[in-house]
Short mmCIF file of C-alpha atoms in Angstrom, two decimals:
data_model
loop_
_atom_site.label_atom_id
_atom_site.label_comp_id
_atom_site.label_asym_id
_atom_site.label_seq_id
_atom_site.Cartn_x
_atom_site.Cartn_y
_atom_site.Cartn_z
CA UNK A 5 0.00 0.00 0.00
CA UNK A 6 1.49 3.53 -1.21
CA UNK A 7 -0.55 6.92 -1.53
CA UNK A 8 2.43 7.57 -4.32
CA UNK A 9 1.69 4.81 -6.43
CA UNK A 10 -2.80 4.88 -6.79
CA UNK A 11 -4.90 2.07 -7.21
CA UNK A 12 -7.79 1.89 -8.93
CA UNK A 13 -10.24 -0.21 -7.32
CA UNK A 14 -13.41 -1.49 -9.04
CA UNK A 15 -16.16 -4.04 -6.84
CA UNK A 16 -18.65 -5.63 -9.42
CA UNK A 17 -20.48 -9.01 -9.49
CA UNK A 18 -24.01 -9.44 -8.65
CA UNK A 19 -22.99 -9.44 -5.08
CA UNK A 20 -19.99 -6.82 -5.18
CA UNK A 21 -17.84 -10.10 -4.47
CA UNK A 22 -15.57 -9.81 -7.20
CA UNK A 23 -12.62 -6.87 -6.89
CA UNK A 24 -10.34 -5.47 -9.70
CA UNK A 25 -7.30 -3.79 -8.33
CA UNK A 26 -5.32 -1.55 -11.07
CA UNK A 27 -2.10 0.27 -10.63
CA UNK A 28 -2.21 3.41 -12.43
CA UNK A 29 1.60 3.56 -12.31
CA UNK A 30 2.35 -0.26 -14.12
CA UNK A 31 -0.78 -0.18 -16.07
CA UNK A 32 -0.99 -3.42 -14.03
CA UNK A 33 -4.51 -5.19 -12.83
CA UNK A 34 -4.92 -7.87 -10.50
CA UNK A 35 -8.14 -10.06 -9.98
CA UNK A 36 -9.31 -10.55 -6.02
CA UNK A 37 -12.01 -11.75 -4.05
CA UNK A 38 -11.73 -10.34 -0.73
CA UNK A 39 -14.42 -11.58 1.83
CA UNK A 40 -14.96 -8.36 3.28
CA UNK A 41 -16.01 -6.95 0.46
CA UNK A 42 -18.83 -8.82 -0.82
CA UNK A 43 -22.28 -7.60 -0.44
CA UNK A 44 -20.95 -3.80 0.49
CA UNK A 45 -20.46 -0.27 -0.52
CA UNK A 46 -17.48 2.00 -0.03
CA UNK A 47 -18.59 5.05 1.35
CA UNK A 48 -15.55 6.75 2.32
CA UNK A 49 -11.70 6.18 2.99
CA UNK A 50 -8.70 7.36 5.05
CA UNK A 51 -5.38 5.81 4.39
CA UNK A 52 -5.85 2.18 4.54
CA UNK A 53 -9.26 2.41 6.37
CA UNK A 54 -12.36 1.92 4.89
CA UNK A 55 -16.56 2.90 5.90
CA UNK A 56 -18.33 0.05 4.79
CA UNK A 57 -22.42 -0.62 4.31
CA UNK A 58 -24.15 -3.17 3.86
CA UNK A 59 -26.30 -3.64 0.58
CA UNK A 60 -28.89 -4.89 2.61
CA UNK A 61 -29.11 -2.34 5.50
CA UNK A 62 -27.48 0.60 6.70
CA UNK A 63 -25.38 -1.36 8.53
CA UNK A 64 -22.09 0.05 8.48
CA UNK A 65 -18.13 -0.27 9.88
CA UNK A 66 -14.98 0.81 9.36
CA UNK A 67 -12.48 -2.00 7.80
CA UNK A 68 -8.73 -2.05 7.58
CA UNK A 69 -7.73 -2.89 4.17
CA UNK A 70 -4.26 -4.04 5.70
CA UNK A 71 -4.67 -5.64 8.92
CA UNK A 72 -8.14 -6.99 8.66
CA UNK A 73 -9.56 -4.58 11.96
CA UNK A 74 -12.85 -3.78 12.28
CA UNK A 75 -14.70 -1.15 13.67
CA UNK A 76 -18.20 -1.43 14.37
CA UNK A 77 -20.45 1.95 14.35
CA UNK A 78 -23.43 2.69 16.37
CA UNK A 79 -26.93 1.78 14.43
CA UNK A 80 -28.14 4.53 11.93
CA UNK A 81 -32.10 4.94 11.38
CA UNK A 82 -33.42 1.40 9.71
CA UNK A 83 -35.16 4.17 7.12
CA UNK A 84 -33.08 6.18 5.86
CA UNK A 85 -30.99 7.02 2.56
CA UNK A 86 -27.56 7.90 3.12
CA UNK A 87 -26.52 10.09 0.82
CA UNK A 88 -22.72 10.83 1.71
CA UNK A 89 -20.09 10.04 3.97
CA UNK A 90 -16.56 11.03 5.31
CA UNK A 91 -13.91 9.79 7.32
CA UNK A 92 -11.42 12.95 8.49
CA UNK A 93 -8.67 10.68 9.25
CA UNK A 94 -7.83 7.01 10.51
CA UNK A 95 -9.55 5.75 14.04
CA UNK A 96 -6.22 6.16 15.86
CA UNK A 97 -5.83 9.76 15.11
CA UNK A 98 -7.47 12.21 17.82
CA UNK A 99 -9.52 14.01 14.96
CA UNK A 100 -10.91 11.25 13.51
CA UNK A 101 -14.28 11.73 13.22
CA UNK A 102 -16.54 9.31 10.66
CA UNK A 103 -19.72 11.70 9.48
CA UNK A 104 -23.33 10.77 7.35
CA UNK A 105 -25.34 12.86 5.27
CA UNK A 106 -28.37 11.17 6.10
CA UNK A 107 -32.33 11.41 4.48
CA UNK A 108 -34.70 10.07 6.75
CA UNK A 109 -37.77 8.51 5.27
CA UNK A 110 -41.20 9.15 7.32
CA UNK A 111 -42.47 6.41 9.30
CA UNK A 112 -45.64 5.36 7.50
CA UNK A 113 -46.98 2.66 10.06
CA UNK A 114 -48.89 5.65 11.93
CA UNK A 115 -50.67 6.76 8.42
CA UNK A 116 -51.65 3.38 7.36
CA UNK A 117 -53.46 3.07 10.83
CA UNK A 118 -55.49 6.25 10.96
CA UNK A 119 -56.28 4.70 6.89
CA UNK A 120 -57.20 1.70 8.35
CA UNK A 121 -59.96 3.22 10.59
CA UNK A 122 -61.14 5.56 8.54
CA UNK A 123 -61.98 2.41 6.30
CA UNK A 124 -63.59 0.84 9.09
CA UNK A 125 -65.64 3.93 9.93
CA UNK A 126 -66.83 4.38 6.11
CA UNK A 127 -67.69 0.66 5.77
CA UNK A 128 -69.91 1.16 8.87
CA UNK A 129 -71.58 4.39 7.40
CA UNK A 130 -72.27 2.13 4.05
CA UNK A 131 -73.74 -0.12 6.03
CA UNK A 132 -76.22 2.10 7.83
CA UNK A 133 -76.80 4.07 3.77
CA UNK A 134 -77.71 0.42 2.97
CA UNK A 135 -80.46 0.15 5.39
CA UNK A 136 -82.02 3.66 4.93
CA UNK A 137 -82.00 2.26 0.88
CA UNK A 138 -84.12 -0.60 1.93
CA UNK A 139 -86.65 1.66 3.76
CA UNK A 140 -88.46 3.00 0.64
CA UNK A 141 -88.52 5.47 -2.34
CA UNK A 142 -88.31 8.56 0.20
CA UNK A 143 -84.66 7.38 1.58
CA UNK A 144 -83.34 7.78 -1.76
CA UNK A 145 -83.74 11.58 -2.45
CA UNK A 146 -81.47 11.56 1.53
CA UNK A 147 -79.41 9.50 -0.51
CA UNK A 148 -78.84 11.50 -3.47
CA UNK A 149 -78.32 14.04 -0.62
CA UNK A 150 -75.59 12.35 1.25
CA UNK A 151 -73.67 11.52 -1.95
CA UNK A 152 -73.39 15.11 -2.46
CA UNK A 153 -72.08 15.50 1.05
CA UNK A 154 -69.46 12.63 0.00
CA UNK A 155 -68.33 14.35 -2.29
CA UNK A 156 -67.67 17.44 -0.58
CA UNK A 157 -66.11 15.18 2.18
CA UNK A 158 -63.92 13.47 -0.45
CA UNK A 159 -62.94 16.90 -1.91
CA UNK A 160 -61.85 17.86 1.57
CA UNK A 161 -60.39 14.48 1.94
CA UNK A 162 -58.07 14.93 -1.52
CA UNK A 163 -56.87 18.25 0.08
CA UNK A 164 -55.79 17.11 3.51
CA UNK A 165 -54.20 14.46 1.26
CA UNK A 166 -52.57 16.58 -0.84
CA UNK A 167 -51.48 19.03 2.10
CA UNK A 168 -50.20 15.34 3.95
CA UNK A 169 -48.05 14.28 0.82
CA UNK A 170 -46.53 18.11 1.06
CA UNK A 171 -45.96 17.53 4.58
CA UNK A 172 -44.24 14.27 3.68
CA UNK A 173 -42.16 15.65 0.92
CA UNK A 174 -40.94 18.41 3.22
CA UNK A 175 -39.93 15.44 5.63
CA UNK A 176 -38.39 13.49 2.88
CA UNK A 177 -36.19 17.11 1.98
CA UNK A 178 -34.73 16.95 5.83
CA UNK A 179 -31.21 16.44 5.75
CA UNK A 180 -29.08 15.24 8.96
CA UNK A 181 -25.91 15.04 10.10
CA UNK A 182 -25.06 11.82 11.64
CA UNK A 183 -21.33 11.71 12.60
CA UNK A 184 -19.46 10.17 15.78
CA UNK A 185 -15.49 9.12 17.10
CA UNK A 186 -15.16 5.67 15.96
CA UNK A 187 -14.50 3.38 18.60
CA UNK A 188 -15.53 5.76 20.80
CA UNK A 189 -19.28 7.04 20.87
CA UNK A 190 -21.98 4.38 21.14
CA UNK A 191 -24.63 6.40 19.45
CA UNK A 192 -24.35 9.24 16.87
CA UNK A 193 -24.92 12.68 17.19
CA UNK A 194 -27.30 14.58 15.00
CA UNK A 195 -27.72 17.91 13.72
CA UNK A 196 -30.72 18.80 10.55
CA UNK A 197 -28.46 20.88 7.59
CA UNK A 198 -30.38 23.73 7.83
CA UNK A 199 -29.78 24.53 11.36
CA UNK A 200 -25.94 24.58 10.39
CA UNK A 201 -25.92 26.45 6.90
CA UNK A 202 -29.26 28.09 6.96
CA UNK A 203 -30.43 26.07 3.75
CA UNK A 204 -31.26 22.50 3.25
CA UNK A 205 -28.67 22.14 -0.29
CA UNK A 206 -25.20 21.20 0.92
CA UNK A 207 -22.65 21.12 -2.26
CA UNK A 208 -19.80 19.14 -2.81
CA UNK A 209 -17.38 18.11 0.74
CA UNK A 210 -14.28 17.32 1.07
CA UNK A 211 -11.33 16.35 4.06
CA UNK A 212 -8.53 18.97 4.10
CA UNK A 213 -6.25 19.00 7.05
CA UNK A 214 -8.37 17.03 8.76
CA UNK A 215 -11.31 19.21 8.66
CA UNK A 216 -14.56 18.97 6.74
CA UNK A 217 -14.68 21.57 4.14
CA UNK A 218 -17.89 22.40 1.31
CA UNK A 219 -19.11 24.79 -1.28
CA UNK A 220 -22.45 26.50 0.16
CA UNK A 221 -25.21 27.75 -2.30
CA UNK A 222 -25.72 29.05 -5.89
CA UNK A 223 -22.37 31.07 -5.25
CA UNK A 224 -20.07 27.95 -4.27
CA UNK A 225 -19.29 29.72 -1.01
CA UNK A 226 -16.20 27.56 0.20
CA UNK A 227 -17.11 27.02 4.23
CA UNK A 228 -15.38 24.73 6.83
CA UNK A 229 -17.98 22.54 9.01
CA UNK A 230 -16.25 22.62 12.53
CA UNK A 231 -17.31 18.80 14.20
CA UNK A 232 -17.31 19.09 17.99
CA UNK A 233 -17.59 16.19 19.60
CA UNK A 234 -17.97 16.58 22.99
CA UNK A 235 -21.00 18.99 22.35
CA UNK A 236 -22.12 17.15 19.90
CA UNK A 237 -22.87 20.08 17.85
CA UNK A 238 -21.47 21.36 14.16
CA UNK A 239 -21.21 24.79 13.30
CA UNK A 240 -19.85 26.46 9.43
CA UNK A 241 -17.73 29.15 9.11
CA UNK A 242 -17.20 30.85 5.83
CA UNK A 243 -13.68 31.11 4.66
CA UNK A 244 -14.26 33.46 1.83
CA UNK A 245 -17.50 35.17 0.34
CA UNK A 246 -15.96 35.05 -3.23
CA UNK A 247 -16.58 31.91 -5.70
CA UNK A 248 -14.15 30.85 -7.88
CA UNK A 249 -13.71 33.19 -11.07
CA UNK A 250 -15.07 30.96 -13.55
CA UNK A 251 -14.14 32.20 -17.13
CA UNK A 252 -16.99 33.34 -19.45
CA UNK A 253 -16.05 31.57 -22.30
CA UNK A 254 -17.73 28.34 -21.62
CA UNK A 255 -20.78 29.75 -20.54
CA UNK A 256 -22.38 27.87 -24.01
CA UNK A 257 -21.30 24.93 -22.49
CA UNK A 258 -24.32 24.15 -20.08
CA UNK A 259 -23.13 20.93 -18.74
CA UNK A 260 -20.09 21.05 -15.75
CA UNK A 261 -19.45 19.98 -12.92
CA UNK A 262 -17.19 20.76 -9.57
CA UNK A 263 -14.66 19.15 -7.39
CA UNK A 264 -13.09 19.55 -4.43
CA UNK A 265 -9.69 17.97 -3.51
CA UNK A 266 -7.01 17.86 -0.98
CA UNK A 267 -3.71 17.89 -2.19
CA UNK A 268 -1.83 15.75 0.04
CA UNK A 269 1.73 16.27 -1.50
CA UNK A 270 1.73 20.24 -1.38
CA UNK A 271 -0.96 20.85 0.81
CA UNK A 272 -3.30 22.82 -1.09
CA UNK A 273 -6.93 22.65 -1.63
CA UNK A 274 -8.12 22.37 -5.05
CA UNK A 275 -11.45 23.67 -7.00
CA UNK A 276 -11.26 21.67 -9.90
CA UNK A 277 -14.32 22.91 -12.76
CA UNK A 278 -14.82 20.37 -15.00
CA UNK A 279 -17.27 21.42 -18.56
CA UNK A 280 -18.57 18.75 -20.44
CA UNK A 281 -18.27 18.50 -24.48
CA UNK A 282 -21.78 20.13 -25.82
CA UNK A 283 -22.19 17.40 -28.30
CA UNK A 284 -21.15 14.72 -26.12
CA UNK A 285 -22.12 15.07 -22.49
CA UNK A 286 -20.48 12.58 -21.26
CA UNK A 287 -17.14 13.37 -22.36
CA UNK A 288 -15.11 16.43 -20.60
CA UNK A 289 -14.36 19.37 -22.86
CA UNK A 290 -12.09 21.33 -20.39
CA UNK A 291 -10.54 21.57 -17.09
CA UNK A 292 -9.99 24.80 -15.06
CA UNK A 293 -8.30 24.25 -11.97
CA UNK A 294 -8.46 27.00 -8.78
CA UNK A 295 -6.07 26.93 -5.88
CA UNK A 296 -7.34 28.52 -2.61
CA UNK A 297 -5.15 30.76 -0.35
CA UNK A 298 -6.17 30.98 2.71
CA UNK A 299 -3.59 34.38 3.58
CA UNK A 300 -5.77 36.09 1.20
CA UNK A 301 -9.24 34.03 1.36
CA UNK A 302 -9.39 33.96 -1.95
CA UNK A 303 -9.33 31.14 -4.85
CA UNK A 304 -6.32 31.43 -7.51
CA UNK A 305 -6.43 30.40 -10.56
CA UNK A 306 -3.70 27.71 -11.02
CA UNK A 307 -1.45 27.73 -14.18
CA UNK A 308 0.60 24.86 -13.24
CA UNK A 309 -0.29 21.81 -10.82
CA UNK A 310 2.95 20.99 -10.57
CA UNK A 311 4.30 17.28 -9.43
CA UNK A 312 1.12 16.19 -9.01
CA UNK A 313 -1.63 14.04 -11.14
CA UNK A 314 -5.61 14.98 -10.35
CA UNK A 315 -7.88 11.91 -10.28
CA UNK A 316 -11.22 12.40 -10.28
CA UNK A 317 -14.34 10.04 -10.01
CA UNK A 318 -17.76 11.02 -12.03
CA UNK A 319 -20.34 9.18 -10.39
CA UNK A 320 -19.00 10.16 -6.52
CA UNK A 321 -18.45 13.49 -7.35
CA UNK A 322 -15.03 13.01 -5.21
CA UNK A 323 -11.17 13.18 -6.40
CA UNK A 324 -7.89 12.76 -4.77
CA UNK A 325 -3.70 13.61 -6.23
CA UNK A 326 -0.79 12.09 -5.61
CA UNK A 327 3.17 12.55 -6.40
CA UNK A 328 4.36 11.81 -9.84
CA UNK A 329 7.71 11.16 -8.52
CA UNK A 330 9.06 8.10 -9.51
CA UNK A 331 5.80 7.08 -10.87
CA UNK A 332 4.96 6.38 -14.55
CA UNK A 333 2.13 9.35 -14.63
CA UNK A 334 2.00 12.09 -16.62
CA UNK A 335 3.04 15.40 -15.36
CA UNK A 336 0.44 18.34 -15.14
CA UNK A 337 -2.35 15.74 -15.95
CA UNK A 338 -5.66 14.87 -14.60
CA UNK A 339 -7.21 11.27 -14.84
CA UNK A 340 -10.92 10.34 -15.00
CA UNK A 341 -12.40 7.17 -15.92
CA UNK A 342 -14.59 6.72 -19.23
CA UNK A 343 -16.46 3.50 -19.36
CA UNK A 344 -13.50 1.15 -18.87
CA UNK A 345 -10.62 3.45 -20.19
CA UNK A 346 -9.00 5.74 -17.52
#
């Protein structure tokens, strides 16, 4: 294991049970079948460490990739989507803090009861509309009556319904922080987005330093998420109110996207704006890469990357670099993956 020389790693099979390793640096691939692997998702990594979920459940741990340790975490919500995850550094560092961008789905076992007795009230009130019917010629004029009443009720009915389902969709639009110490807490701590940030959207994260860093609103706002602990409690801090100085000559191009990435051999923080071909959206028409200083709180434009080679992942919206030195990769070059060509 080097962070010099990357690996590739793909998990596929119907079960994730089969794993392709390939070294970027040999154009080498090796064929594996690790046991820990099958039947889970990578969420996030640090070093050799690994958050892992089950395809089953949320059910998720932190593996060792090395020495075969495991970590169990504390239970997440049985119904829930999680969305994204990060792990600021390995469990034996002091700031190592594992964190879940969670959706919670409503609990519909309530609903379904208060349907279920409104079904058994109606089928009582049919009954007792069936009896008046049997009574004679003047019941059915109180029928034609009370179907008019029905249908106001339904009416009503369809717009408590509608206002429930906007209830539910504002529940299903709740994000949450779950995050925790590894080893440490036995239950997470949990915080909604919009408490923190003061909108419900959180952009594209990333580790730096050990810290949680992320681009906030329509303006790509870079802000730093401080994770305390022992409160329990996140707050953000802006670290600039200036977005990166994205060049108007793409603006035809409607299709980009943005990265985030810690440079771990010169310690720098990278904006990387990637613009997608206008006749072929899947393909990448240009990079622009920003550099932020935080002297100045302001993002730089970068003209060279130097000794370092950008990967970046489509899908995951993530990225990491590493050292050319004494590697086989190109110099000032950034690798993506398109269909099974890097």
């Amino acid at each position: 294991y080097s962070v010099q020389h990357p690996w590739l790693l793909i998990c596929h099979g119907d079960l994730m049970q089969k794993q392709t390793f390939f070294n970027i640096s040999d154009h080498r691939y090796y064929m594996r079948n690790i046991s820990e692997l099958k039947e889970r998702i990578l969420c996030a990594y640090a070093d050799e460490w690994f958050v892992l979920e089950s395809i089953y459940s949320n059910d998720c741990y932190l593996w060792n990739l090395v020495s075969n340790e495991k970590i169990q975490l504390p239970p997440l919500p049985a119904k829930c989507d999680i969305v994204k995850c990060l792990l600021s550094a390995p469990p034996h560092d002091p700031q190592c803090q594992v964190i879940f961008l969670i959706k919670e789905t409503p609990d519909n076992d309530e609903t379904n009861n208060d349907d279920t007795n409104e079904d058994d009230n109606s089928d009582e009130d049919e009954d007792e509309d069936e009896n008046e019917n049997s009574n004679g010629d003047g019941a059915e004029n109180e029928d034609e009556n009370s179907n008019g009443d029905e249908d106001e009720d339904e009416d009503d009915e369809n717009e408590n319904e509608d206002e429930d389902e906007d209830d539910e969709n504002e529940d299903e639009n709740l994000l949450i922080f779950y995050f925790c110490k590894p080893g440490y807490n036995e239950e997470f701590h949990k915080q909604d987005v919009r408490s923190i940030i003061g909108d419900s959207h959180l952009g594209i994260w990333t580790i730096f330093k050990k810290k949680i860093y992320t681009l906030i609103g329509m303006q790509n706002i870079l802000t730093c998420l401080d994770v305390d602990n022992d409160s329990g409690r996140i707050t953000a801090t802006p670290m600039t109110n200036e977005s990166p100085n994205l060049s108007k000559k793409y603006l035809d191009h409607t299709l980009y996207r943005g990265y985030i990435i810690q440079s771990s051999s010169n310690g720098m923080l990278l904006y990387v704006h990637l613009i997608f071909n206008g006749r072929e959206y899947g393909m990448p028409y240009h990079f622009r890469v920003f550099q932020f200083d935080f002297a100045t709180k302001r993002w730089i434009k970068s003209e060279s990357i130097g000794e370092i080679a950008i990967f970046i992942s489509f899908p995951g919206r993530s990225g990491t670099t590493c050292s050319i030195i004494g590697t086989n990769l190109k110099k000032e070059s950034i690798y993506f993956t398109d269909g099974r060509y890097l």
